[in-house]
Coordinates of C-alpha atoms in Angstrom, one line a residue:
X247 CA 39.3 -14.4 24.0
X248 CA 41.8 -13.3 21.4
X249 CA 42.7 -15.1 18.2
X250 CA 46.0 -16.9 18.3
X251 CA 46.2 -18.2 14.7
X252 CA 49.1 -19.3 12.6
X253 CA 52.1 -17.2 11.6
X254 CA 50.8 -14.0 10.0
X255 CA 53.9 -13.5 7.8
X256 CA 53.0 -13.1 4.2
X257 CA 55.6 -12.4 1.5
X258 CA 53.5 -10.9 -1.3
X259 CA 53.0 -7.1 -0.9
X260 CA 49.4 -6.2 -1.5
X261 CA 47.3 -3.0 -1.4
X262 CA 44.6 -2.1 1.1
X263 CA 42.1 -2.7 -1.6
X264 CA 43.5 -6.1 -2.5
X265 CA 43.5 -7.0 1.2
X266 CA 39.9 -6.0 1.5
X267 CA 38.9 -8.1 -1.5
X268 CA 40.8 -11.2 -0.3
X269 CA 39.3 -10.8 3.3
X270 CA 35.8 -10.5 1.8
X271 CA 36.2 -13.6 -0.4
X272 CA 37.4 -15.5 2.7
X273 CA 34.5 -14.3 4.8
X274 CA 31.9 -15.0 2.2
X275 CA 33.3 -18.4 1.4
X276 CA 33.3 -19.3 5.1
X277 CA 29.7 -18.1 5.5
X278 CA 28.1 -19.6 2.4
X279 CA 30.6 -22.2 1.1
X280 CA 31.4 -20.3 -2.1
X281 CA 31.9 -16.7 -3.4
X282 CA 30.8 -15.3 -6.7
X283 CA 31.6 -11.9 -8.1
X284 CA 28.1 -10.8 -7.4
X285 CA 28.4 -11.9 -3.8
X286 CA 31.6 -9.9 -3.5
X287 CA 30.0 -6.8 -5.1
X288 CA 27.0 -7.0 -2.7
X289 CA 29.2 -7.6 0.4
X290 CA 31.5 -4.7 -0.4
X291 CA 28.8 -2.4 -1.8
X292 CA 30.7 -1.9 -5.1
X293 CA 29.5 -2.0 -8.7
X294 CA 29.9 -5.3 -10.4
X295 CA 32.1 -3.6 -13.0
X296 CA 34.5 -2.5 -10.4
X297 CA 34.6 -5.9 -8.8
X298 CA 35.3 -7.4 -12.2
X299 CA 38.3 -5.3 -12.7
X300 CA 39.6 -6.0 -9.2
X301 CA 39.0 -9.7 -9.6
X302 CA 41.0 -9.7 -12.9
X303 CA 43.9 -8.1 -11.1
X304 CA 43.8 -10.6 -8.3
X305 CA 43.8 -13.5 -10.8
X306 CA 46.7 -11.9 -12.6
X307 CA 48.6 -11.6 -9.3
X308 CA 47.8 -15.3 -8.6
X309 CA 46.0 -14.5 -5.4
X310 CA 42.6 -16.0 -6.6
X311 CA 41.4 -18.2 -9.4
X312 CA 38.0 -19.1 -10.8
X313 CA 36.5 -22.5 -10.1
X314 CA 34.7 -24.7 -12.5
X315 CA 31.3 -23.0 -11.7
X316 CA 32.9 -19.5 -11.9
X317 CA 33.2 -19.1 -8.2
X318 CA 36.2 -17.2 -6.8
X319 CA 38.7 -19.4 -5.0
X320 CA 41.7 -18.2 -3.0
X321 CA 45.1 -19.5 -4.0
X322 CA 47.4 -20.6 -1.2
X323 CA 49.1 -17.2 -1.3
X324 CA 45.7 -15.4 -1.4
X325 CA 44.4 -17.5 1.5
X326 CA 47.5 -16.7 3.7
X327 CA 47.0 -13.0 3.1
X328 CA 43.2 -13.1 3.7
X329 CA 43.7 -15.1 6.9
X330 CA 46.3 -12.7 8.1
X331 CA 44.2 -9.6 7.5
X332 CA 41.1 -11.3 9.0
X333 CA 43.0 -12.4 12.1
X334 CA 44.2 -8.8 12.6
X335 CA 40.6 -7.6 12.1
X336 CA 39.1 -10.0 14.6
X337 CA 41.8 -9.3 17.1
X338 CA 41.6 -5.5 17.0
X339 CA 37.8 -5.6 17.0
X340 CA 37.7 -7.8 20.1
X341 CA 40.5 -6.0 21.9
X342 CA 39.0 -2.5 21.3
X343 CA 35.6 -3.6 22.5
X344 CA 37.1 -5.3 25.5
X345 CA 38.6 -2.0 26.6
X346 CA 35.3 -0.1 26.2
X347 CA 35.3 1.1 22.6
X348 CA 31.8 1.1 21.0
X349 CA 31.5 -2.0 18.8
X350 CA 30.7 0.0 15.7
X351 CA 33.7 2.3 16.2
X352 CA 35.9 -0.8 17.1
X353 CA 34.8 -2.5 13.8
X354 CA 35.7 0.6 11.8
X355 CA 39.0 1.2 13.5
X356 CA 40.0 -2.5 13.1
X357 CA 39.5 -2.1 9.4
X358 CA 42.0 0.7 9.4
X359 CA 44.5 -0.8 11.8
X360 CA 44.6 -4.2 10.1
X361 CA 46.3 -2.5 7.1
X362 CA 48.6 -0.2 9.0
X363 CA 50.3 -2.6 11.4
X364 CA 53.2 -4.8 10.3
X365 CA 53.0 -8.6 10.8
X366 CA 55.9 -8.3 13.2
X367 CA 54.3 -5.6 15.4
X368 CA 51.0 -7.4 15.3
X369 CA 52.5 -10.6 16.5
X370 CA 54.3 -8.8 19.4
X371 CA 51.2 -6.9 20.4
X372 CA 49.0 -10.0 20.2
X373 CA 51.5 -12.0 22.4
X374 CA 51.6 -9.2 24.9
X375 CA 47.8 -8.8 25.1
X376 CA 47.2 -12.5 25.2
X377 CA 49.7 -12.8 28.2
X378 CA 47.9 -10.1 30.1

């Protein structure tokens, strides 16, 4: 029932906003095969100008790059962060709903918890919950 993915340890410190962008790029790419800035803006509900600024910062941080067709591609470092954040998100959403939290509330809470918990604490908690 619970995700038991790869090691969640990431070495690049990122902000909540950067995490959200990287997670969204991962999700959009997984769903449609590619992610453009407009897709990201629509997914996050942000203005394209705001997304453009954030994308520039992510490129500068070497967390994403642009493909030949202008699509947004995660670098290895960006992918590791995105997968870590998304794994936490999925775990907390599933766990909270499994203990009776309303799915909408669980989804919103997972979005907050995924940024607040350290990789170490997450791994310990996930191991404990998965053993139960």
